[in-house]
mmCIF file with all atom_site columns, C-alpha atoms in Angstrom:
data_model
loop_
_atom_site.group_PDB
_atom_site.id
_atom_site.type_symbol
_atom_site.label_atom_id
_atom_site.label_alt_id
_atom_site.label_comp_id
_atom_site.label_asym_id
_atom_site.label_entity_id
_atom_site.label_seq_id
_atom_site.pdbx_PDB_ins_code
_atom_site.Cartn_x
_atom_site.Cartn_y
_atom_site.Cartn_z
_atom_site.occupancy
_atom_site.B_iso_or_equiv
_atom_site.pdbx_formal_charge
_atom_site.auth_seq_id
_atom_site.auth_comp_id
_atom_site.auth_asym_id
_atom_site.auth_atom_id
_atom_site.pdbx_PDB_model_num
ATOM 1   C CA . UNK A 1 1   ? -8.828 -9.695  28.326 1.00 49.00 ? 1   UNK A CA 1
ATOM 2   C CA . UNK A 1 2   ? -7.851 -13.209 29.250 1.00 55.00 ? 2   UNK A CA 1
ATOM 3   C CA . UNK A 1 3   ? -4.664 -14.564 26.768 1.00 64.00 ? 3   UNK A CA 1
ATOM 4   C CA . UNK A 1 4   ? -7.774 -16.995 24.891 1.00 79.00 ? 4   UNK A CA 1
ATOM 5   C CA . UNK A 1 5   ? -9.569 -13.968 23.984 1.00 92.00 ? 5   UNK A CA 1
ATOM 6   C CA . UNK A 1 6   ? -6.197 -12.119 22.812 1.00 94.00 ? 6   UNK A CA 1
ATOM 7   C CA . UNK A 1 7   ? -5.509 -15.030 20.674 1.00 95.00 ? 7   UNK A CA 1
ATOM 8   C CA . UNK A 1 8   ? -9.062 -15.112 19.071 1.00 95.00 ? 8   UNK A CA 1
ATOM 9   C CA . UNK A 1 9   ? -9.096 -11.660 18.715 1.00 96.00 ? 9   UNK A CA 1
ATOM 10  C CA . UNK A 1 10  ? -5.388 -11.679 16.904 1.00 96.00 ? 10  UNK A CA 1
ATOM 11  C CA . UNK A 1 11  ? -6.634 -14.137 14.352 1.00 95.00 ? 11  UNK A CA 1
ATOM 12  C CA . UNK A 1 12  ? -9.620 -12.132 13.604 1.00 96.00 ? 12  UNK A CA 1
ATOM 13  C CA . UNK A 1 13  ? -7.400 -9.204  12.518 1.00 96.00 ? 13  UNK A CA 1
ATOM 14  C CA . UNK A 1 14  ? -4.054 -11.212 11.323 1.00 96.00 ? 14  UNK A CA 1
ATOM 15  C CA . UNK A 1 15  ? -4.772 -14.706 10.501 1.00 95.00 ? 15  UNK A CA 1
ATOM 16  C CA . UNK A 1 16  ? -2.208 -15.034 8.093  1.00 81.00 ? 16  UNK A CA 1
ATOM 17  C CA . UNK A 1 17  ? 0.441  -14.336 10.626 1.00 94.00 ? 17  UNK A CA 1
ATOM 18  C CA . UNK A 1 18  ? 1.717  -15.557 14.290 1.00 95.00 ? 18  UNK A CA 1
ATOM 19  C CA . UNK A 1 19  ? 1.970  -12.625 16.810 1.00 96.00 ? 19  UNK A CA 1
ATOM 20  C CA . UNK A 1 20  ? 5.563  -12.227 16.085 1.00 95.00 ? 20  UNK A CA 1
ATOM 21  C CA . UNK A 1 21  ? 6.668  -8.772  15.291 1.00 93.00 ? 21  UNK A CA 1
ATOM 22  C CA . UNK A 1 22  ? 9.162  -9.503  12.558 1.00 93.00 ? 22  UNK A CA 1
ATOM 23  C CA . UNK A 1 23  ? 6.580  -11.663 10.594 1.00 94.00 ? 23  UNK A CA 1
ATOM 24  C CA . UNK A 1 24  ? 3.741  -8.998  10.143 1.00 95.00 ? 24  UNK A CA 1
ATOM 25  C CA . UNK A 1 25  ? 5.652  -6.846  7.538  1.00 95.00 ? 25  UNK A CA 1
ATOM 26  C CA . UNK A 1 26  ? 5.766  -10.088 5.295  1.00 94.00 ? 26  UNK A CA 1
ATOM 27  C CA . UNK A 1 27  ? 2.169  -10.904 5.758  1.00 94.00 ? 27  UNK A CA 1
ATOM 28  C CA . UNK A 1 28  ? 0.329  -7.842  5.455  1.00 96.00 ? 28  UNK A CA 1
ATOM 29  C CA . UNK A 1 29  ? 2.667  -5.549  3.454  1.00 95.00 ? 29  UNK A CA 1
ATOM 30  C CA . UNK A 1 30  ? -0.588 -3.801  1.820  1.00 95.00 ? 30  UNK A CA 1
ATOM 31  C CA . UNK A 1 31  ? -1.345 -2.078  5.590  1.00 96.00 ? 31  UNK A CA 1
ATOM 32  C CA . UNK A 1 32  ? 2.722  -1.804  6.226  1.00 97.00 ? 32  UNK A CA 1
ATOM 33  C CA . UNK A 1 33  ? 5.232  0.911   6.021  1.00 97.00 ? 33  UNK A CA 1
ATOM 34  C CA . UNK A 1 34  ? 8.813  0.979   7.767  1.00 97.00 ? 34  UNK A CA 1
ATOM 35  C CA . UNK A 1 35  ? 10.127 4.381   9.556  1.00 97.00 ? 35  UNK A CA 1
ATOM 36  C CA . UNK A 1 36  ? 14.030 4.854   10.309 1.00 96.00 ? 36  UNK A CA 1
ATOM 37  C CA . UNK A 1 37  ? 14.879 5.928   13.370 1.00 95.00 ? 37  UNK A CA 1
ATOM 38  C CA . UNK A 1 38  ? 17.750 8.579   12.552 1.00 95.00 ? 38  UNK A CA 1
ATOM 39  C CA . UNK A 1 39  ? 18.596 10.380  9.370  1.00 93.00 ? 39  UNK A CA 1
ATOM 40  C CA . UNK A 1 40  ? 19.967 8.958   6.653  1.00 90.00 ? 40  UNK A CA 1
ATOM 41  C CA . UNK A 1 41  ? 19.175 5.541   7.873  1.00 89.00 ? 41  UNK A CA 1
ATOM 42  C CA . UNK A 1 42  ? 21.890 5.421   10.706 1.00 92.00 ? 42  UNK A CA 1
ATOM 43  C CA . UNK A 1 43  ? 20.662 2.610   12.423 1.00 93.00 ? 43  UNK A CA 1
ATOM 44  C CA . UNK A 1 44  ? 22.265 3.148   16.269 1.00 95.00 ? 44  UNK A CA 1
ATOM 45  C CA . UNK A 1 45  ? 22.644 6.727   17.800 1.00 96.00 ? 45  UNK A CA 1
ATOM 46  C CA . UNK A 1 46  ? 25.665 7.936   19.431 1.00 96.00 ? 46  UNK A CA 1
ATOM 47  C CA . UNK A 1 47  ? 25.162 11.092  21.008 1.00 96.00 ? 47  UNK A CA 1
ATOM 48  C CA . UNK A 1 48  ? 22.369 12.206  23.633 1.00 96.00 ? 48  UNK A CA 1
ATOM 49  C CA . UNK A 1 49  ? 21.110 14.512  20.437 1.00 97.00 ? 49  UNK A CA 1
ATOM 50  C CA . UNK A 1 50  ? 21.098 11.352  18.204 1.00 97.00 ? 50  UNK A CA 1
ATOM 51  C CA . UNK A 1 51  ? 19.115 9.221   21.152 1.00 97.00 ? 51  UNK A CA 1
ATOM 52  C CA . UNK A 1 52  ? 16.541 12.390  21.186 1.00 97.00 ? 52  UNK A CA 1
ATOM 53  C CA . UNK A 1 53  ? 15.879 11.939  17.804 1.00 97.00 ? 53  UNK A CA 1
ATOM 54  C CA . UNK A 1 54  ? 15.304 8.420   18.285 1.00 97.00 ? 54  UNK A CA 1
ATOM 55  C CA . UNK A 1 55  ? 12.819 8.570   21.208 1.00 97.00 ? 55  UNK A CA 1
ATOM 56  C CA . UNK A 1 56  ? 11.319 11.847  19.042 1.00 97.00 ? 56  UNK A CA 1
ATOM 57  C CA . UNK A 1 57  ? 10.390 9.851   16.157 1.00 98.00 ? 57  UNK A CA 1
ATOM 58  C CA . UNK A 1 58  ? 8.945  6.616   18.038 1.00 98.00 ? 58  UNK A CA 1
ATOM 59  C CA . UNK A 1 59  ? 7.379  9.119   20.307 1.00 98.00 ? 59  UNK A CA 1
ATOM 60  C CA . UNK A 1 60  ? 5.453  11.244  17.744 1.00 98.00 ? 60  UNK A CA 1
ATOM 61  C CA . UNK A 1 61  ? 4.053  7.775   16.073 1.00 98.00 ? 61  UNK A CA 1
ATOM 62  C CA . UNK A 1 62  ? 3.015  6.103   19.286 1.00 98.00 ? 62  UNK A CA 1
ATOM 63  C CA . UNK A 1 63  ? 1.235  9.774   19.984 1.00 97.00 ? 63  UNK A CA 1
ATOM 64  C CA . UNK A 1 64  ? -0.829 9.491   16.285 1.00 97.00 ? 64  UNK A CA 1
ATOM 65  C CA . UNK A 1 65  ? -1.602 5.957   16.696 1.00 97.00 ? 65  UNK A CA 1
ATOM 66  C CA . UNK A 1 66  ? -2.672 5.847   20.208 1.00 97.00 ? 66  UNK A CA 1
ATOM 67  C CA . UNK A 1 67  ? -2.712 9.113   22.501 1.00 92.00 ? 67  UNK A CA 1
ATOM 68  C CA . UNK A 1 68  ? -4.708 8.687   25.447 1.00 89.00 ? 68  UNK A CA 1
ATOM 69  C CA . UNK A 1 69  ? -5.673 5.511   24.585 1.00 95.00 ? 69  UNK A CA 1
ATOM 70  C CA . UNK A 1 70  ? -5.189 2.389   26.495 1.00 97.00 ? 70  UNK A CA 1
ATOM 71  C CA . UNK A 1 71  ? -3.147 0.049   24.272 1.00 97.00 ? 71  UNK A CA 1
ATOM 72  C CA . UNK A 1 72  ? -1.491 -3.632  24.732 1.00 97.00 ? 72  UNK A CA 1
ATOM 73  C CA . UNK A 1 73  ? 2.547  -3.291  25.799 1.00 96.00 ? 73  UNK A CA 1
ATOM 74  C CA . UNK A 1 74  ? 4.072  -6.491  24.508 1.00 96.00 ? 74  UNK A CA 1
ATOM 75  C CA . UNK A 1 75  ? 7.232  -7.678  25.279 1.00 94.00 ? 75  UNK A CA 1
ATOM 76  C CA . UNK A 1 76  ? 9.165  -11.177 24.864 1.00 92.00 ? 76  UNK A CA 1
ATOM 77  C CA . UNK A 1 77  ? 11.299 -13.971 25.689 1.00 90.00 ? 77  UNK A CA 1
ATOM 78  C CA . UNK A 1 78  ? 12.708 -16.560 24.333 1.00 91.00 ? 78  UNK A CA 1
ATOM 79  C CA . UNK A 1 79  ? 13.468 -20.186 25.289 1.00 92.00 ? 79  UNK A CA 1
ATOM 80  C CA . UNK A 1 80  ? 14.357 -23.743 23.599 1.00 92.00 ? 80  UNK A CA 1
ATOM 81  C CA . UNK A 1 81  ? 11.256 -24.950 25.403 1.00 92.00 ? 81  UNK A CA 1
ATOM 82  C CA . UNK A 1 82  ? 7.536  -24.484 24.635 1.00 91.00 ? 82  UNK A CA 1
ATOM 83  C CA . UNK A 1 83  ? 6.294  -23.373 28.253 1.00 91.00 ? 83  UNK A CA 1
ATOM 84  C CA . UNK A 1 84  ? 7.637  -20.214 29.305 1.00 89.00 ? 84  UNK A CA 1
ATOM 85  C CA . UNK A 1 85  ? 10.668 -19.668 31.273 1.00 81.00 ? 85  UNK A CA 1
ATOM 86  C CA . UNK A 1 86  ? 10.728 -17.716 35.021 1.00 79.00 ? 86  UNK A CA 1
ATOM 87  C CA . UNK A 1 87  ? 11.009 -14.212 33.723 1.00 72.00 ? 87  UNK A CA 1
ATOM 88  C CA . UNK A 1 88  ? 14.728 -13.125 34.390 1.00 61.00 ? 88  UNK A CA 1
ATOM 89  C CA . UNK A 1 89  ? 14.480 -9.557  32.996 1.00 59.00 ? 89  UNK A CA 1
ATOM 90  C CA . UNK A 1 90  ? 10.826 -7.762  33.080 1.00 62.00 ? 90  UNK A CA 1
ATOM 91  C CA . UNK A 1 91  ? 12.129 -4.436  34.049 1.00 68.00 ? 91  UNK A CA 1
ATOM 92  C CA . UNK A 1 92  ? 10.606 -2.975  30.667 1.00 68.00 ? 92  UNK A CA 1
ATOM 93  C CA . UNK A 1 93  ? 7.141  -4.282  31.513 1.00 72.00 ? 93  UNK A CA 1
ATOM 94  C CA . UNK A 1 94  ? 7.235  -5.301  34.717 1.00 74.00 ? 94  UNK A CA 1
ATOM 95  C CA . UNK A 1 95  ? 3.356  -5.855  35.452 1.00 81.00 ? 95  UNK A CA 1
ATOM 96  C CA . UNK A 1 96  ? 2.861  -7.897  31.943 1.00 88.00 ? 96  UNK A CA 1
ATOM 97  C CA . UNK A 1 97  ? 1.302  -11.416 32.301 1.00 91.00 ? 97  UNK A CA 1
ATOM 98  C CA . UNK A 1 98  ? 1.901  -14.093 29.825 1.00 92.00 ? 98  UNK A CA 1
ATOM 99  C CA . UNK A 1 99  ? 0.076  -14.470 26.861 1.00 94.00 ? 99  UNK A CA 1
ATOM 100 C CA . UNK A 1 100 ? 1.207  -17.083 24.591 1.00 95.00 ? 100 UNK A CA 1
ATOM 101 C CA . UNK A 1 101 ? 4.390  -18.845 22.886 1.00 95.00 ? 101 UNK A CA 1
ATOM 102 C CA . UNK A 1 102 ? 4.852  -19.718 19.194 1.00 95.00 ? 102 UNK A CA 1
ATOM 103 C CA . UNK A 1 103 ? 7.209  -22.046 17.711 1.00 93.00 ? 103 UNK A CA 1
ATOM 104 C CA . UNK A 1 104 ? 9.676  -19.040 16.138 1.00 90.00 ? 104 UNK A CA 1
ATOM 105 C CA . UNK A 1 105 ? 10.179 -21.202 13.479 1.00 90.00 ? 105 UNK A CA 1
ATOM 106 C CA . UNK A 1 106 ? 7.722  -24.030 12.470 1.00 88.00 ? 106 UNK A CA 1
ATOM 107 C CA . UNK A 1 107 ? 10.100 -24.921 9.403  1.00 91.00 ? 107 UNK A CA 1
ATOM 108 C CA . UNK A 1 108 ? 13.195 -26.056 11.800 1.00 91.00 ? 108 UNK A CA 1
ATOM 109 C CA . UNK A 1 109 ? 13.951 -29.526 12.482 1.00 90.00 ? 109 UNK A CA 1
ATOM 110 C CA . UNK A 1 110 ? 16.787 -30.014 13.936 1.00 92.00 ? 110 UNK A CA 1
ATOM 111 C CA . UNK A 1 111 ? 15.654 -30.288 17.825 1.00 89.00 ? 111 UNK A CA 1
ATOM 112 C CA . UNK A 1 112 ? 18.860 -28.030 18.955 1.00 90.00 ? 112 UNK A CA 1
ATOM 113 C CA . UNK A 1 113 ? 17.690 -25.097 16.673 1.00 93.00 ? 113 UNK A CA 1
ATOM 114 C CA . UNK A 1 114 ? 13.720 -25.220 17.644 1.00 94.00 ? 114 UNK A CA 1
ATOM 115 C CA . UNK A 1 115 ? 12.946 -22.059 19.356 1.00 95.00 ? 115 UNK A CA 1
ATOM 116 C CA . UNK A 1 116 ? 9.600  -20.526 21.087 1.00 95.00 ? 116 UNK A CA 1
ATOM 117 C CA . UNK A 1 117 ? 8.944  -16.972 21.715 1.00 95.00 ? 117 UNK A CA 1
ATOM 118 C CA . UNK A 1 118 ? 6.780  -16.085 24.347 1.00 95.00 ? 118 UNK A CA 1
ATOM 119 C CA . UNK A 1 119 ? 4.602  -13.334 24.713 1.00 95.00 ? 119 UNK A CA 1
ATOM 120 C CA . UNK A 1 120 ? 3.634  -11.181 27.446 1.00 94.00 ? 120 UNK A CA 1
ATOM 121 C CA . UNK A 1 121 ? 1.223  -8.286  27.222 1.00 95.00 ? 121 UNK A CA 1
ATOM 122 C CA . UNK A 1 122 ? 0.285  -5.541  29.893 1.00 94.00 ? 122 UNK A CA 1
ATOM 123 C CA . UNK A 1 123 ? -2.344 -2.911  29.443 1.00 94.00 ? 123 UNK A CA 1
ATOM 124 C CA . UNK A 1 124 ? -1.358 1.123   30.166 1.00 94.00 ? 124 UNK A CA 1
ATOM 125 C CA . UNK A 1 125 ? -2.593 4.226   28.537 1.00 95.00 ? 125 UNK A CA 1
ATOM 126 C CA . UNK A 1 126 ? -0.318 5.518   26.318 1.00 97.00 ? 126 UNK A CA 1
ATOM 127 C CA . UNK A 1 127 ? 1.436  9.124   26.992 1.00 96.00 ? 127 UNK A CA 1
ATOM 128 C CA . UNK A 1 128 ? 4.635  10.689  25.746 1.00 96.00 ? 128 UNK A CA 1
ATOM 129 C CA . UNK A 1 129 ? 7.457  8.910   27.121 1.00 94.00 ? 129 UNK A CA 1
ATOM 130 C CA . UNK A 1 130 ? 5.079  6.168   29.136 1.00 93.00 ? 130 UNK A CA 1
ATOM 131 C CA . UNK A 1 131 ? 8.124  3.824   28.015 1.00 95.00 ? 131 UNK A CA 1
ATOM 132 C CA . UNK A 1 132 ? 10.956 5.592   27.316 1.00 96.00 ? 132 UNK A CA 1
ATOM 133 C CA . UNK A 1 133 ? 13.135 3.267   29.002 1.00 94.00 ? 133 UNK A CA 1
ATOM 134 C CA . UNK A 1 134 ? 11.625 0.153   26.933 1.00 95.00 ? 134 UNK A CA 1
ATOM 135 C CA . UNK A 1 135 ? 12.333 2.560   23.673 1.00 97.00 ? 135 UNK A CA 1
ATOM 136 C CA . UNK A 1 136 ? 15.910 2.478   24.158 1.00 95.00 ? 136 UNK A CA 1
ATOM 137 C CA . UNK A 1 137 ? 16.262 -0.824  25.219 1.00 95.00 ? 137 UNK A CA 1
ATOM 138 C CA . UNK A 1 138 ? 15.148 -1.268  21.972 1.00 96.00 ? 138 UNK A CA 1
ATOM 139 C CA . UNK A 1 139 ? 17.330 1.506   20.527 1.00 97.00 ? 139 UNK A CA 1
ATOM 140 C CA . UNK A 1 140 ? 20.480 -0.636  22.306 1.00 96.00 ? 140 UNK A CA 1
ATOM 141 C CA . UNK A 1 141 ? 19.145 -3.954  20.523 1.00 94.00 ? 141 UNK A CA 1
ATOM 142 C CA . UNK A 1 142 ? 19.045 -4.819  24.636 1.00 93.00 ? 142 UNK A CA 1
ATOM 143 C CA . UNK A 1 143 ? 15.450 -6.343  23.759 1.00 92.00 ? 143 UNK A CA 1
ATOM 144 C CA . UNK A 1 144 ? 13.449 -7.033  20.532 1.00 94.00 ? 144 UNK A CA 1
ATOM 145 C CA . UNK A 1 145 ? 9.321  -8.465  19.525 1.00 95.00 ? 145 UNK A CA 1
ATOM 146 C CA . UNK A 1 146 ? 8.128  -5.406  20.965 1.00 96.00 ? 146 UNK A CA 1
ATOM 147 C CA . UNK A 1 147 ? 4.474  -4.508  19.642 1.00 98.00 ? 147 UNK A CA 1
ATOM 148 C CA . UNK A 1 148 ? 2.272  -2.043  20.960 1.00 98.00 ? 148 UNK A CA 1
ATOM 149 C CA . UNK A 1 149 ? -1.223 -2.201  19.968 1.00 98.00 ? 149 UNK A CA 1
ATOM 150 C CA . UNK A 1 150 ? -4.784 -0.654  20.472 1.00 97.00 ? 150 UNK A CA 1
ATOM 151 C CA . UNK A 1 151 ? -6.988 -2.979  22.104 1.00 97.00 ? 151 UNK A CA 1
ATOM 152 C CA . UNK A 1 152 ? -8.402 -3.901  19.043 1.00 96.00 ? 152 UNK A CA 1
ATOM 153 C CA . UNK A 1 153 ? -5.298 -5.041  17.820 1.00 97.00 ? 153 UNK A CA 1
ATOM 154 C CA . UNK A 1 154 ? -5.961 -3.533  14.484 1.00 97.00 ? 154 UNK A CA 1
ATOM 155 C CA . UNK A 1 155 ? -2.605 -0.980  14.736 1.00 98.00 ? 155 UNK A CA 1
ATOM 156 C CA . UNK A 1 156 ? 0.509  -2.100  15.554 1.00 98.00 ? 156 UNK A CA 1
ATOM 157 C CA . UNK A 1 157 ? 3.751  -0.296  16.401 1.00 98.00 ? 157 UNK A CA 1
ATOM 158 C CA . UNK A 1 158 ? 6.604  -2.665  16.260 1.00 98.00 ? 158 UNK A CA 1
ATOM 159 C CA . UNK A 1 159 ? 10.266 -0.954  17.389 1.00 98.00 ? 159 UNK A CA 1
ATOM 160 C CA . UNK A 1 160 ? 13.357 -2.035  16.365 1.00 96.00 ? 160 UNK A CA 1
ATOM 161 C CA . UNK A 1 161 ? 16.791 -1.062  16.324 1.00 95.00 ? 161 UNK A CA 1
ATOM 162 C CA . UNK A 1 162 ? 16.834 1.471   13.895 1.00 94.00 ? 162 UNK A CA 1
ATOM 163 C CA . UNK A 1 163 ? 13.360 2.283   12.985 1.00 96.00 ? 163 UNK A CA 1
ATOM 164 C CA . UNK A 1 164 ? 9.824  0.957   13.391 1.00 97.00 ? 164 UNK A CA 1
ATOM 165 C CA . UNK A 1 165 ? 7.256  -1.009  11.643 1.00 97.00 ? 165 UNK A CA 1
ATOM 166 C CA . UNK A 1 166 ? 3.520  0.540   11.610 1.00 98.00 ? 166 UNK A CA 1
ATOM 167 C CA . UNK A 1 167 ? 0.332  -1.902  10.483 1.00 98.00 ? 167 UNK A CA 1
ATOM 168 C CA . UNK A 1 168 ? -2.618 0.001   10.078 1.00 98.00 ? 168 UNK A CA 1
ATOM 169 C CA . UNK A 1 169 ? -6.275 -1.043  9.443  1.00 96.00 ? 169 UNK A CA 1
ATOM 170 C CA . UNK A 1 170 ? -6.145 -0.052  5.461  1.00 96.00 ? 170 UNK A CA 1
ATOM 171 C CA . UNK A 1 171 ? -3.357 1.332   3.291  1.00 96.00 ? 171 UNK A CA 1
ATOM 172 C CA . UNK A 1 172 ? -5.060 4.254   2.888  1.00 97.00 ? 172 UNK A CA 1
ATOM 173 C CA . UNK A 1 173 ? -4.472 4.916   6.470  1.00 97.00 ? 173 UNK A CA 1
ATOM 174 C CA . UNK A 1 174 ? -1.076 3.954   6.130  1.00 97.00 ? 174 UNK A CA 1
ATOM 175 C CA . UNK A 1 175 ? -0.592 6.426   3.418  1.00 97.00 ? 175 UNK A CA 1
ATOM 176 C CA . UNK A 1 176 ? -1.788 9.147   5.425  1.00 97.00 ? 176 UNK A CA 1
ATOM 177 C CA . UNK A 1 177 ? 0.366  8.463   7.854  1.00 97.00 ? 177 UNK A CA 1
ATOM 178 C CA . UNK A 1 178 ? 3.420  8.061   5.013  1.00 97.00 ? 178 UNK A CA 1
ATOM 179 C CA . UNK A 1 179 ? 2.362  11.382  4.219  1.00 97.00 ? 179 UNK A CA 1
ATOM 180 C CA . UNK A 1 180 ? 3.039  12.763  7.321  1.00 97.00 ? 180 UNK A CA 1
ATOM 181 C CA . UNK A 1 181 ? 6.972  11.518  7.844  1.00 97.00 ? 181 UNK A CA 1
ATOM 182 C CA . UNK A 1 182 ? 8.631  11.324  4.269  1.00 96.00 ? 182 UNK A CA 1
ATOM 183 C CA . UNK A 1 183 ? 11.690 12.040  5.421  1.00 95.00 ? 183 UNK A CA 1
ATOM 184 C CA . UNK A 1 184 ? 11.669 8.924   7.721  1.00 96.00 ? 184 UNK A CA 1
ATOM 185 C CA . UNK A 1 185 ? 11.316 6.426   4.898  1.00 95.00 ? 185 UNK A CA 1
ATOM 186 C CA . UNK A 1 186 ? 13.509 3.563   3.595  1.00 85.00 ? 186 UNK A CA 1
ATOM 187 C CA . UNK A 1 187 ? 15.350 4.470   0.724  1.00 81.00 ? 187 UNK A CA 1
ATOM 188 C CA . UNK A 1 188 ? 15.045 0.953   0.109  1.00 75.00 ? 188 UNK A CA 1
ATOM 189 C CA . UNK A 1 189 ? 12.767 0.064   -3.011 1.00 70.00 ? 189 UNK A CA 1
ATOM 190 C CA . UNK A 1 190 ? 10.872 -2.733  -0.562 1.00 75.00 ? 190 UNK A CA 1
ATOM 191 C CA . UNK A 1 191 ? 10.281 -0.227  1.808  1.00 72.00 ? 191 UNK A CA 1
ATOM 192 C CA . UNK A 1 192 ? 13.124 -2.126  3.995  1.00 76.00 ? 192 UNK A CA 1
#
């Protein structure tokens, strides 16, 4: 899929929302739910056990959203300018090709604080541990935007550092899938 027929197809399923990661939770919280990444909310491991926990619970998501499935890898960088830089670091999806870049902030005015983030995407069938590596890079807070998505773009698994962010089709989806982890929830009463 060329990146003109990724962008159509991403505002057929979320027009009310750039393809940045952090926005989607905002715009669709109806088909949203937030899992931690460690007990208790710890947001950064410290021990090997803690990192297995970590990989465990992105892991066993990524496996009910998308196992054997091919799915869309996107990663990101970020630059002051609106075309793309020369990728300096792609070791976490090396074969990606650019998509797109959106203004991070369409609000901003002040011409040293305007930002773009672009997007590159790469197609892979998802396994267990097909990126591990990327995982905890994202674990580390060494990277951040990551989405993976089906090729329909209608789930979305966004990692952070500390948890993930699912978007499902329906909520009633994402309740089933709430039903499954509990005890990865947000204590938080928005689900944060």
């Amino acid at each position: 899929m060329c990146g003109d027929d990724l962008s159509e197809l991403w505002q057929q399923r979320w027009p009310g929302c750039p393809p940045l990661a952090d926005e989607l939770k905002h715009a669709y919280r109806d088909r949203w739910v937030r899992f931690h990444s460690l007990p208790g909310s710890k947001r950064y491991p410290e021990t090997a056990a803690e990192y297995g926990i970590v990989l465990d619970r992105y892991n066993t998501v990524l496996d009910e959203l998308f196992s054997e499935k091919e799915i869309h890898l996107l990663t990101c960088d970020w630059s002051n300018r609106p075309e793309p830089p020369a990728r300096t670091d792609s070791r976490w999806n090396s074969e990606a090709r650019y998509w797109t870049s959106v203004r991070t902030d369409p609000t901003e005015t002040d011409p040293e604080f305007i930002s773009y983030t672009h997007l590159f995407v790469q197609r892979l069938v998802w396994h267990r541990g097909a990126i591990d590596a990327l995982l905890h890079a994202v674990t580390d807070d060494a990277t951040a935007g990551v989405m993976i998505a089906d090729l329909s773009l209608e789930r979305i698994y966004h990692p952070y550092d500390g948890g993930a962010d699912v978007l499902l089709p329906t909520g009633a989806e994402r309740d089933a899938l709430v039903r499954r982890h509990p005890d990865w929830l947000s204590q938080h009463p928005n689900g944060f």
